[in-house]
Tab-separated table of C-alpha atoms in Angstrom:
chain	number	residue	atom	x	y	z
X	1	MET	CA	-13.176	-40.981	-8.537
X	2	LYS	CA	-15.787	-38.207	-8.299
X	3	LEU	CA	-17.708	-37.349	-5.168
X	4	SER	CA	-20.601	-35.468	-6.723
X	5	ARG	CA	-22.427	-32.956	-4.605
X	6	GLY	CA	-24.415	-31.299	-7.382
X	7	TRP	CA	-27.629	-32.256	-5.628
X	8	LEU	CA	-26.730	-29.784	-2.878
X	9	LYS	CA	-27.759	-26.943	-5.135
X	10	ASN	CA	-29.846	-24.445	-3.161
X	11	ILE	CA	-33.478	-24.636	-4.234
X	12	SER	CA	-34.849	-22.661	-1.319
X	13	GLN	CA	-36.684	-20.211	-3.576
X	14	LYS	CA	-40.272	-21.417	-3.744
X	15	GLY	CA	-41.421	-22.443	-7.182
X	16	SER	CA	-37.908	-22.753	-8.632
X	17	SER	CA	-37.618	-24.769	-11.850
X	18	SER	CA	-35.357	-27.318	-10.119
X	19	GLU	CA	-37.925	-27.947	-7.401
X	20	ILE	CA	-40.826	-28.217	-9.847
X	21	LEU	CA	-38.867	-30.624	-12.069
X	22	PHE	CA	-38.007	-32.795	-9.069
X	23	VAL	CA	-41.647	-32.972	-7.920
X	24	LEU	CA	-42.860	-33.845	-11.427
X	25	LEU	CA	-40.246	-36.562	-11.821
X	26	LEU	CA	-41.072	-38.004	-8.405
X	27	ALA	CA	-44.801	-38.039	-9.176
X	28	PHE	CA	-44.152	-39.724	-12.538
X	29	PHE	CA	-41.931	-42.359	-10.933
X	30	LEU	CA	-44.465	-43.192	-8.212
X	31	THR	CA	-47.313	-43.379	-10.733
X	32	MET	CA	-45.333	-45.781	-12.921
X	33	LEU	CA	-44.340	-47.874	-9.919
X	34	LEU	CA	-47.894	-48.228	-8.577
X	35	ALA	CA	-49.296	-49.043	-11.993
X	36	SER	CA	-46.619	-51.619	-12.664
X	37	CYS	CA	-47.137	-53.284	-9.291
X	38	GLN	CA	-50.850	-53.661	-10.015
X	39	SER	CA	-50.336	-54.955	-13.539
X	40	SER	CA	-47.728	-57.514	-12.591
X	41	SER	CA	-49.003	-58.724	-9.230
X	42	GLU	CA	-50.249	-61.946	-10.777
X	43	ASN	CA	-46.642	-62.887	-11.622
X	44	PHE	CA	-45.593	-62.862	-7.986
X	45	GLY	CA	-45.823	-65.890	-5.722
X	46	HIS	CA	-46.143	-68.967	-7.913
X	47	HIS	CA	-46.169	-71.709	-5.270
X	48	PHE	CA	-44.763	-75.213	-5.573
X	49	GLN	CA	-47.243	-77.711	-4.180
X	50	LEU	CA	-44.948	-80.232	-2.533
X	51	PRO	CA	-46.320	-83.476	-1.142
X	52	PRO	CA	-46.186	-83.949	2.651
X	53	LEU	CA	-42.956	-85.425	3.961
X	54	PRO	CA	-43.548	-89.116	4.796
X	55	GLN	CA	-44.208	-90.218	8.368
X	56	ASP	CA	-45.145	-93.868	7.757
X	57	LYS	CA	-42.295	-94.829	5.426
X	58	PRO	CA	-38.565	-94.039	5.214
X	59	LEU	CA	-37.767	-90.353	4.848
X	60	ARG	CA	-34.786	-89.986	2.495
X	61	ILE	CA	-32.513	-87.007	3.208
X	62	VAL	CA	-29.433	-85.978	1.198
X	63	ALA	CA	-26.881	-83.510	2.589
X	64	PHE	CA	-25.280	-81.704	-0.355
X	65	GLY	CA	-22.181	-79.659	0.451
X	66	ASP	CA	-18.437	-79.380	0.900
X	67	SER	CA	-16.058	-80.390	3.717
X	68	THR	CA	-18.358	-78.975	6.410
X	69	THR	CA	-20.833	-81.687	5.356
X	70	ALA	CA	-18.438	-84.513	4.408
X	71	ARG	CA	-17.135	-86.955	6.993
X	72	ARG	CA	-13.863	-85.675	8.420
X	73	PRO	CA	-11.045	-87.273	10.437
X	74	GLY	CA	-11.144	-86.301	14.090
X	75	VAL	CA	-14.922	-85.800	14.130
X	76	LYS	CA	-16.852	-88.670	15.706
X	77	LYS	CA	-20.158	-87.841	14.022
X	78	GLY	CA	-21.072	-85.170	11.523
X	79	TYR	CA	-24.339	-83.283	11.613
X	80	LEU	CA	-26.022	-85.726	9.201
X	81	GLU	CA	-25.380	-88.788	11.394
X	82	ARG	CA	-26.538	-86.884	14.446
X	83	LEU	CA	-29.606	-85.668	12.565
X	84	GLN	CA	-30.583	-89.239	11.692
X	85	GLU	CA	-30.382	-90.231	15.345
X	86	LYS	CA	-32.461	-87.260	16.491
X	87	LEU	CA	-35.193	-87.754	13.891
X	88	SER	CA	-35.299	-91.484	14.657
X	89	SER	CA	-35.987	-90.607	18.294
X	90	PHE	CA	-39.232	-89.003	17.080
X	91	GLY	CA	-40.354	-92.421	15.836
X	92	LEU	CA	-39.449	-91.741	12.198
X	93	THR	CA	-37.586	-94.049	9.817
X	94	ILE	CA	-34.746	-92.069	8.257
X	95	GLU	CA	-32.385	-92.820	5.367
X	96	THR	CA	-29.510	-90.358	4.916
X	97	TYR	CA	-26.975	-89.906	2.140
X	98	ASN	CA	-23.885	-87.743	2.555
X	99	ALA	CA	-23.089	-85.883	-0.677
X	100	GLY	CA	-20.434	-83.634	0.841
X	101	VAL	CA	-17.088	-83.437	-0.970
X	102	PRO	CA	-14.115	-81.676	0.690
X	103	GLY	CA	-12.671	-78.722	-1.181
X	104	GLU	CA	-15.621	-78.279	-3.507
X	105	THR	CA	-17.367	-75.100	-4.544
X	106	THR	CA	-20.877	-74.760	-5.933
X	107	GLU	CA	-19.265	-74.688	-9.373
X	108	ASP	CA	-17.610	-78.063	-8.748
X	109	ALA	CA	-20.808	-79.512	-7.312
X	110	ARG	CA	-23.074	-78.456	-10.153
X	111	PRO	CA	-22.225	-81.397	-12.483
X	112	ARG	CA	-22.765	-83.991	-9.756
X	113	LEU	CA	-26.274	-82.950	-8.715
X	114	GLU	CA	-27.784	-85.760	-10.781
X	115	ASN	CA	-25.610	-88.669	-9.604
X	116	ASP	CA	-24.909	-87.609	-6.029
X	117	VAL	CA	-28.293	-86.165	-5.108
X	118	LEU	CA	-31.174	-86.926	-7.465
X	119	ALA	CA	-30.146	-90.567	-7.948
X	120	HIS	CA	-31.085	-91.231	-4.294
X	121	HIS	CA	-34.661	-90.013	-4.907
X	122	PRO	CA	-34.622	-87.816	-1.804
X	123	HIS	CA	-37.649	-86.283	-0.144
X	124	LEU	CA	-35.515	-83.481	1.291
X	125	VAL	CA	-32.099	-82.029	0.423
X	126	ILE	CA	-29.962	-79.974	2.798
X	127	ILE	CA	-27.629	-77.566	0.965
X	128	GLN	CA	-24.585	-75.911	2.531
X	129	PHE	CA	-21.740	-74.407	0.495
X	130	GLY	CA	-19.664	-71.264	0.797
X	131	LEU	CA	-16.324	-71.699	2.563
X	132	ASN	CA	-14.510	-72.730	-0.620
X	133	ASP	CA	-16.537	-70.465	-2.916
X	134	ALA	CA	-15.452	-67.413	-0.902
X	135	ALA	CA	-11.804	-68.472	-0.488
X	136	ILE	CA	-8.946	-66.816	-2.382
X	137	ASP	CA	-6.157	-69.185	-3.414
X	138	PHE	CA	-3.170	-66.865	-3.062
X	139	LYS	CA	-0.694	-69.703	-3.629
X	140	ARG	CA	-1.986	-70.026	-7.174
X	141	GLY	CA	-1.826	-66.299	-7.773
X	142	ARG	CA	-5.546	-65.628	-7.406
X	143	THR	CA	-6.747	-62.275	-6.074
X	144	THR	CA	-10.484	-63.015	-6.188
X	145	PRO	CA	-12.644	-65.778	-4.648
X	146	TRP	CA	-12.919	-69.111	-6.443
X	147	VAL	CA	-16.577	-68.392	-7.214
X	148	SER	CA	-17.957	-64.876	-7.592
X	149	LEU	CA	-21.043	-63.845	-5.640
X	150	ASP	CA	-23.116	-63.714	-8.836
X	151	ARG	CA	-22.052	-67.194	-9.881
X	152	TYR	CA	-22.522	-68.534	-6.349
X	153	GLN	CA	-26.086	-67.252	-6.369
X	154	SER	CA	-26.673	-68.648	-9.861
X	155	ASN	CA	-25.421	-72.096	-8.867
X	156	LEU	CA	-27.554	-72.199	-5.734
X	157	ARG	CA	-30.598	-71.124	-7.722
X	158	TYR	CA	-29.923	-73.935	-10.162
X	159	PHE	CA	-29.866	-76.449	-7.305
X	160	ILE	CA	-33.013	-75.003	-5.730
X	161	GLU	CA	-35.081	-74.752	-8.903
X	162	THR	CA	-34.064	-78.208	-10.119
X	163	LEU	CA	-35.046	-79.809	-6.822
X	164	LEU	CA	-38.313	-77.916	-6.410
X	165	GLN	CA	-39.393	-78.787	-9.935
X	166	LYS	CA	-38.975	-82.434	-8.968
X	167	LYS	CA	-41.142	-81.901	-5.859
X	168	ILE	CA	-38.186	-82.226	-3.463
X	169	TYR	CA	-38.004	-80.169	-0.292
X	170	VAL	CA	-34.968	-77.877	0.028
X	171	LEU	CA	-33.468	-76.752	3.328
X	172	LEU	CA	-30.726	-74.138	3.063
X	173	MET	CA	-27.862	-73.544	5.490
X	174	THR	CA	-25.490	-70.601	5.532
X	175	PRO	CA	-21.787	-71.475	5.835
X	176	ASN	CA	-20.456	-71.482	9.374
X	177	PRO	CA	-18.316	-68.510	10.451
X	178	MET	CA	-14.565	-69.001	10.796
X	179	ARG	CA	-11.940	-67.783	13.256
X	180	TRP	CA	-8.269	-66.929	12.926
X	181	THR	CA	-5.629	-69.461	13.910
X	182	PRO	CA	-1.851	-68.931	13.572
X	183	HIS	CA	-1.869	-71.258	10.547
X	184	LEU	CA	-4.748	-69.455	8.835
X	185	LYS	CA	-3.098	-66.077	9.369
X	186	ARG	CA	-0.075	-67.377	7.463
X	187	VAL	CA	-2.214	-68.847	4.673
X	188	PHE	CA	-4.397	-65.756	4.274
X	189	ASN	CA	-1.732	-63.142	4.903
X	190	GLN	CA	-3.238	-60.709	2.412
X	191	PRO	CA	-4.911	-57.269	2.625
X	192	HIS	CA	-8.259	-58.767	1.566
X	193	TYR	CA	-8.726	-59.896	5.180
X	194	ASN	CA	-8.687	-58.064	8.509
X	195	HIS	CA	-6.040	-59.822	10.618
X	196	ARG	CA	-6.412	-57.548	13.634
X	197	PHE	CA	-9.991	-58.523	14.337
X	198	PRO	CA	-11.026	-62.067	15.405
X	199	ARG	CA	-13.882	-62.109	12.896
X	200	GLY	CA	-11.789	-60.537	10.131
X	201	ILE	CA	-11.412	-63.861	8.306
X	202	ASN	CA	-15.141	-63.644	7.490
X	203	VAL	CA	-14.854	-60.383	5.536
X	204	LEU	CA	-15.686	-62.146	2.268
X	205	LEU	CA	-17.666	-65.098	3.602
X	206	ARG	CA	-20.326	-62.911	5.210
X	207	ASN	CA	-21.452	-61.794	1.746
X	208	TYR	CA	-21.941	-65.410	0.673
X	209	ALA	CA	-24.011	-66.050	3.796
X	210	TRP	CA	-26.162	-63.080	2.828
X	211	ILE	CA	-26.805	-64.664	-0.585
X	212	VAL	CA	-28.135	-67.808	1.095
X	213	ARG	CA	-30.424	-65.780	3.354
X	214	ASN	CA	-31.730	-63.840	0.396
X	215	LEU	CA	-32.469	-67.004	-1.596
X	216	SER	CA	-34.300	-68.422	1.403
X	217	ARG	CA	-36.539	-65.358	1.445
X	218	LEU	CA	-37.036	-65.278	-2.312
X	219	PHE	CA	-38.062	-68.935	-2.562
X	220	SER	CA	-39.782	-69.105	0.875
X	221	LEU	CA	-37.444	-71.917	1.887
X	222	PRO	CA	-36.578	-73.077	5.415
X	223	LEU	CA	-33.178	-71.838	6.562
X	224	ILE	CA	-30.686	-72.775	9.255
X	225	ASP	CA	-28.573	-69.625	9.472
X	226	VAL	CA	-25.481	-71.242	11.001
X	227	PHE	CA	-23.379	-68.121	10.405
X	228	ARG	CA	-25.724	-65.861	12.345
X	229	LEU	CA	-26.694	-68.388	15.009
X	230	TRP	CA	-23.086	-69.121	15.956
X	231	GLU	CA	-22.147	-65.450	16.045
X	232	THR	CA	-25.245	-64.599	18.070
X	233	ARG	CA	-24.351	-67.257	20.653
X	234	GLU	CA	-20.960	-65.623	21.087
X	235	VAL	CA	-22.413	-62.115	21.386
X	236	LYS	CA	-24.827	-63.367	24.068
X	237	GLY	CA	-21.973	-65.009	25.973
X	238	GLU	CA	-23.280	-68.539	25.318
X	239	GLY	CA	-20.029	-69.835	23.833
X	240	GLN	CA	-17.179	-68.767	21.592
X	241	VAL	CA	-17.277	-69.662	17.910
X	242	GLN	CA	-13.655	-70.831	18.186
X	243	LYS	CA	-14.785	-73.659	20.483
X	244	LEU	CA	-17.166	-74.959	17.808
X	245	LEU	CA	-14.344	-75.332	15.263
X	246	SER	CA	-11.641	-77.971	14.968
X	247	ASP	CA	-9.180	-75.868	12.963
X	248	GLY	CA	-10.684	-72.408	12.623
X	249	LEU	CA	-12.632	-73.546	9.555
X	250	HIS	CA	-14.552	-76.790	10.115
X	251	PRO	CA	-17.092	-77.667	12.816
X	252	ASN	CA	-15.944	-80.003	15.575
X	253	ASP	CA	-18.277	-82.440	17.342
X	254	GLN	CA	-19.807	-79.677	19.423
X	255	GLY	CA	-20.410	-77.593	16.312
X	256	HIS	CA	-21.999	-80.508	14.458
X	257	GLU	CA	-24.226	-81.234	17.463
X	258	LEU	CA	-25.599	-77.690	17.430
X	259	ILE	CA	-26.275	-77.839	13.694
X	260	ALA	CA	-27.962	-81.241	13.984
X	261	THR	CA	-30.227	-79.989	16.778
X	262	TRP	CA	-31.378	-76.995	14.732
X	263	LEU	CA	-31.899	-79.189	11.673
X	264	ALA	CA	-33.914	-81.759	13.614
X	265	ASP	CA	-36.216	-79.088	15.023
X	266	LYS	CA	-36.746	-77.536	11.609
X	267	ILE	CA	-37.373	-80.844	9.810
X	268	LYS	CA	-39.738	-81.997	12.560
X	269	GLU	CA	-41.649	-78.769	11.983
X	270	LEU	CA	-41.796	-79.469	8.223
X	271	ILE	CA	-43.001	-83.038	8.750
X	272	PHE	CA	-45.743	-82.301	11.251
X	273	SER	CA	-46.882	-78.892	9.959
X	274	PRO	CA	-50.443	-78.729	8.556
X	275	PRO	CA	-50.816	-79.383	4.795
X	276	GLY	CA	-50.384	-76.352	2.618
X	277	GLN	CA	-47.997	-74.553	4.951
X	278	SER	CA	-44.289	-74.023	4.398
X	279	GLN	CA	-44.733	-74.272	0.630
X	280	PRO	CA	-41.887	-72.726	-1.364
X	281	SER	CA	-42.572	-70.309	-4.184
X	282	LEU	CA	-40.850	-68.839	-7.193
X	283	PRO	CA	-39.328	-65.419	-6.438
X	284	PRO	CA	-40.523	-62.428	-8.448
X	285	SER	CA	-37.276	-62.416	-10.441
X	286	SER	CA	-38.139	-65.862	-11.833
X	287	GLN	CA	-41.046	-64.287	-13.714
X	288	PRO	CA	-39.946	-60.787	-14.765
X	289	PRO	CA	-42.694	-58.170	-14.588
X	290	SER	CA	-43.821	-56.697	-17.881
X	291	PHE	CA	-42.733	-53.144	-17.238
X	292	GLN	CA	-39.609	-50.998	-17.072
X	293	LEU	CA	-38.842	-48.340	-14.514
X	294	PRO	CA	-37.775	-44.957	-15.856
X	295	ILE	CA	-34.072	-44.183	-15.514
X	296	ILE	CA	-32.807	-40.684	-14.774
X	297	ASP	CA	-29.084	-40.579	-15.542
X	298	LEU	CA	-27.238	-37.451	-14.409
X	299	ALA	CA	-23.749	-38.843	-15.111
X	300	SER	CA	-23.269	-36.790	-18.271
X	301	ARG	CA	-24.521	-33.496	-16.789
X	302	GLN	CA	-21.160	-32.213	-15.622
X	303	LYS	CA	-22.433	-28.695	-15.013
X	304	ILE	CA	-24.305	-29.837	-11.914
X	305	GLN	CA	-21.455	-32.020	-10.637
X	306	ILE	CA	-18.822	-30.847	-8.189
X	307	VAL	CA	-15.567	-32.728	-7.692
X	308	ILE	CA	-14.674	-32.753	-4.010
X	309	ASP	CA	-11.465	-34.757	-4.322
X	310	LYS	CA	-9.620	-37.068	-6.683
X	311	ASP	CA	-6.632	-39.335	-6.324
X	312	PRO	CA	-5.219	-41.409	-9.198
X	313	GLU	CA	-3.619	-43.897	-6.775
X	314	HIS	CA	-6.428	-44.468	-4.261
X	315	TYR	CA	-10.110	-45.258	-4.220
X	316	LEU	CA	-12.078	-42.362	-2.709
X	317	GLY	CA	-15.654	-42.879	-1.650
X	318	HIS	CA	-18.138	-43.379	1.199
X	319	PRO	CA	-18.251	-39.689	2.199
X	320	THR	CA	-20.100	-38.632	5.362
X	321	THR	CA	-21.042	-34.983	5.855
X	322	VAL	CA	-22.223	-32.752	8.663
X	323	LEU	CA	-23.887	-29.345	8.157
X	324	LEU	CA	-22.929	-26.779	10.801
X	325	GLU	CA	-25.367	-24.396	12.476
X	326	ASP	CA	-24.718	-21.530	10.066
X	327	GLY	CA	-26.483	-23.511	7.347
X	328	ARG	CA	-23.577	-23.054	4.918
X	329	THR	CA	-20.510	-24.802	6.322
X	330	ILE	CA	-20.203	-28.493	5.475
X	331	ILE	CA	-17.488	-30.839	6.729
X	332	VAL	CA	-16.929	-34.076	4.842
X	333	VAL	CA	-14.863	-37.089	5.951
X	334	TYR	CA	-14.024	-40.224	3.943
X	335	PRO	CA	-11.385	-42.954	3.868
X	336	GLN	CA	-8.403	-43.057	1.557
X	337	GLY	CA	-9.360	-46.518	0.384
X	338	HIS	CA	-12.388	-48.796	0.304
X	339	GLY	CA	-13.413	-48.603	3.967
X	340	ARG	CA	-9.996	-49.129	5.503
X	341	GLY	CA	-7.651	-46.170	5.028
X	342	ALA	CA	-6.513	-42.850	6.455
X	343	ILE	CA	-9.383	-40.459	7.174
X	344	ILE	CA	-9.459	-37.397	4.907
X	345	MET	CA	-11.309	-34.233	5.901
X	346	LYS	CA	-12.390	-31.277	3.775
X	347	LYS	CA	-14.621	-28.267	4.341
X	348	SER	CA	-17.001	-26.163	2.257
X	349	LEU	CA	-18.021	-22.651	3.360
X	350	ASP	CA	-20.660	-22.126	0.658
X	351	GLY	CA	-23.037	-25.055	0.925
X	352	GLY	CA	-20.945	-27.461	-1.101
X	353	ARG	CA	-20.205	-25.374	-4.179
X	354	THR	CA	-16.462	-25.140	-3.485
X	355	TRP	CA	-14.200	-27.207	-1.235
X	356	SER	CA	-10.980	-26.678	0.681
X	357	GLU	CA	-7.790	-28.644	0.296
X	358	ARG	CA	-7.352	-31.657	2.561
X	359	LEU	CA	-7.268	-30.435	6.154
X	360	SER	CA	-4.745	-31.348	8.823
X	361	VAL	CA	-6.014	-34.139	11.097
X	362	PRO	CA	-4.624	-36.012	14.131
X	363	ALA	CA	-2.049	-38.726	13.440
X	364	SER	CA	-4.260	-41.548	14.731
X	365	TRP	CA	-6.746	-40.897	11.923
X	366	ALA	CA	-4.318	-42.617	9.565
X	367	THR	CA	-5.017	-45.897	11.400
X	368	SER	CA	-8.741	-45.957	10.643
X	369	GLN	CA	-10.025	-49.431	9.730
X	370	GLU	CA	-13.494	-48.503	8.486
X	371	VAL	CA	-15.637	-45.770	6.939
X	372	PRO	CA	-15.761	-42.773	9.329
X	373	THR	CA	-18.991	-41.021	10.307
X	374	ILE	CA	-19.450	-37.513	11.684
X	375	PHE	CA	-22.275	-35.941	13.748
X	376	ARG	CA	-23.177	-32.703	15.507
X	377	THR	CA	-24.345	-32.934	19.134
X	378	ILE	CA	-25.348	-30.679	22.048
X	379	ASP	CA	-25.053	-31.873	25.654
X	380	ALA	CA	-27.338	-31.082	28.617
X	381	GLN	CA	-25.318	-27.930	29.440
X	382	GLY	CA	-25.593	-26.651	25.858
X	383	LYS	CA	-22.011	-27.571	24.914
X	384	ARG	CA	-21.727	-28.180	21.171
X	385	ARG	CA	-19.462	-30.915	19.858
X	386	LEU	CA	-18.687	-32.714	16.626
X	387	LEU	CA	-18.219	-36.473	17.004
X	388	LEU	CA	-16.279	-38.598	14.521
X	389	PHE	CA	-16.483	-42.406	14.761
X	390	SER	CA	-14.199	-45.014	13.205
X	391	GLY	CA	-15.413	-48.613	13.216
X	392	LEU	CA	-14.388	-52.247	13.494
X	393	PHE	CA	-12.880	-53.464	16.768
X	394	PRO	CA	-12.880	-51.474	18.920
X	395	ILE	CA	-15.006	-48.541	17.795
X	396	ARG	CA	-13.041	-45.310	18.302
X	397	LEU	CA	-14.124	-41.701	18.707
X	398	ALA	CA	-12.576	-38.286	18.014
X	399	ILE	CA	-14.130	-35.060	19.346
X	400	SER	CA	-14.066	-31.399	18.274
X	401	GLU	CA	-15.410	-28.608	20.476
X	402	ASP	CA	-14.681	-25.763	18.043
X	403	ASN	CA	-16.716	-26.723	14.950
X	404	GLY	CA	-13.982	-28.876	13.478
X	405	LEU	CA	-10.998	-26.537	13.762
X	406	THR	CA	-9.181	-28.916	16.116
X	407	TRP	CA	-9.766	-32.560	16.942
X	408	SER	CA	-8.743	-35.127	19.521
X	409	GLU	CA	-7.049	-38.399	18.642
X	410	LEU	CA	-9.164	-41.487	17.979
X	411	THR	CA	-9.852	-43.219	21.313
X	412	PRO	CA	-11.727	-46.505	21.977
X	413	ILE	CA	-15.188	-46.037	23.483
X	414	GLY	CA	-15.557	-49.631	24.706
X	415	GLN	CA	-14.671	-53.257	24.076
X	416	PHE	CA	-17.056	-53.741	21.174
X	417	GLY	CA	-16.912	-53.235	17.447
X	418	GLY	CA	-18.921	-52.885	14.292
X	419	ILE	CA	-18.834	-51.830	10.681
X	420	VAL	CA	-19.631	-48.217	9.695
X	421	ALA	CA	-19.896	-47.013	13.290
X	422	MET	CA	-21.991	-45.160	14.082
X	423	SER	CA	-24.263	-45.342	11.052
X	424	SER	CA	-26.802	-43.094	12.809
X	425	CYS	CA	-26.758	-40.846	15.871
X	426	LEU	CA	-30.225	-39.659	16.878
X	427	PRO	CA	-31.368	-37.271	19.643
X	428	LEU	CA	-33.738	-38.826	22.185
X	429	ARG	CA	-36.717	-37.302	23.955
X	430	SER	CA	-35.552	-38.638	27.312
X	431	GLY	CA	-33.593	-35.473	27.978
X	432	PRO	CA	-31.125	-32.872	26.635
X	433	GLY	CA	-27.864	-34.405	25.503
X	434	HIS	CA	-29.312	-37.904	25.200
X	435	TYR	CA	-28.487	-39.628	21.910
X	436	LEU	CA	-28.963	-43.086	20.443
X	437	ALA	CA	-26.011	-44.233	18.303
X	438	ILE	CA	-26.568	-47.185	15.963
X	439	TYR	CA	-23.972	-49.313	14.221
X	440	SER	CA	-24.153	-52.361	11.991
X	441	LEU	CA	-23.144	-55.897	12.906
X	442	SER	CA	-23.620	-57.126	9.318
X	443	MET	CA	-19.860	-57.444	9.081
X	444	PHE	CA	-20.200	-60.399	11.412
X	445	LEU	CA	-23.850	-61.443	11.514
């Protein structure tokens, strides 16, 4: 694995050939991009003109999904039954059909779209899949999810496009987040998951939720983001996700009630919105633009590449660097692994042209759970420090007060967590030594 730093080549001399070439390439790229956007703008935004949802005759709704949609033992009413009651209270006549099948993935559901969904001639279809698609069946020797992200997206697009072409409204839902239970920790006792963190069971599922959000944006479809809404409630102190689940995986009655309330509000909005609004559209990728962007491939130009580190037994990547005040010394940190792994540190004294061997670091750095980040700061008294953060729960910090020669152990900075912490650390104008540190919650939300 190469960590190329060839782009660090010093081009400080004005008018250098490297600088001129870069400017020319950038100008060419922007010219091509602007021209292509103008020439292909007519391909973007083909709208489906769907008829208004009925108010004076039965509104037929099909819920298409897996076990989070299907009727389950121990749950008095699922979200679909509750939804029917709520919409009926608005004076509407509602017919619902539950097309949820426990244990199914989008791949399993694809062949039954015709008989289980279209055969009911629905006006609106609610789609929620993901828990099974993202699951890894370790008992059967699998090391990857049942359905890849690409195939998951392809299957959902097939459902969406088929329904829209038949003038049927589509309402998407992200899968609900899960929580660890003793049983689930035994079932998923594999390194693919983070067992130390309560939300660690969602490491894979969060990516599937992102696919649903993206499809909602691409097709301009209404979305109930159950994954994000549940997690946001917990962050705000409005209720733990665990209390919305019957077994760590499936919604209980309280969970179904929340989902039904959000669905009812959204469908009421669709029914009573003015004509012409909330119309879905084909995403740009459905009608490819008639141009190609130029590709600049530097992979074969080994003379401008510098190998910082390599390890035949471990993935090395996600480097974060800090440039010291002398303008030449660079410190780089990165995990020995894909995110989780011991933190490795190296130093360059010549602007990145050559690099030291791996430097000695505190013992606690071997326990890092996420990609480390490193920043240079100055406090109100002028004291200079390097800060190194390690993410997940809780976020931990190591400090150096001698430009990285010695470091403290990793120490928690609070009872909160995040992925790639801190992704940014910015000085504020409010006063010397004031900084704003930003970290991502996309691991969970």
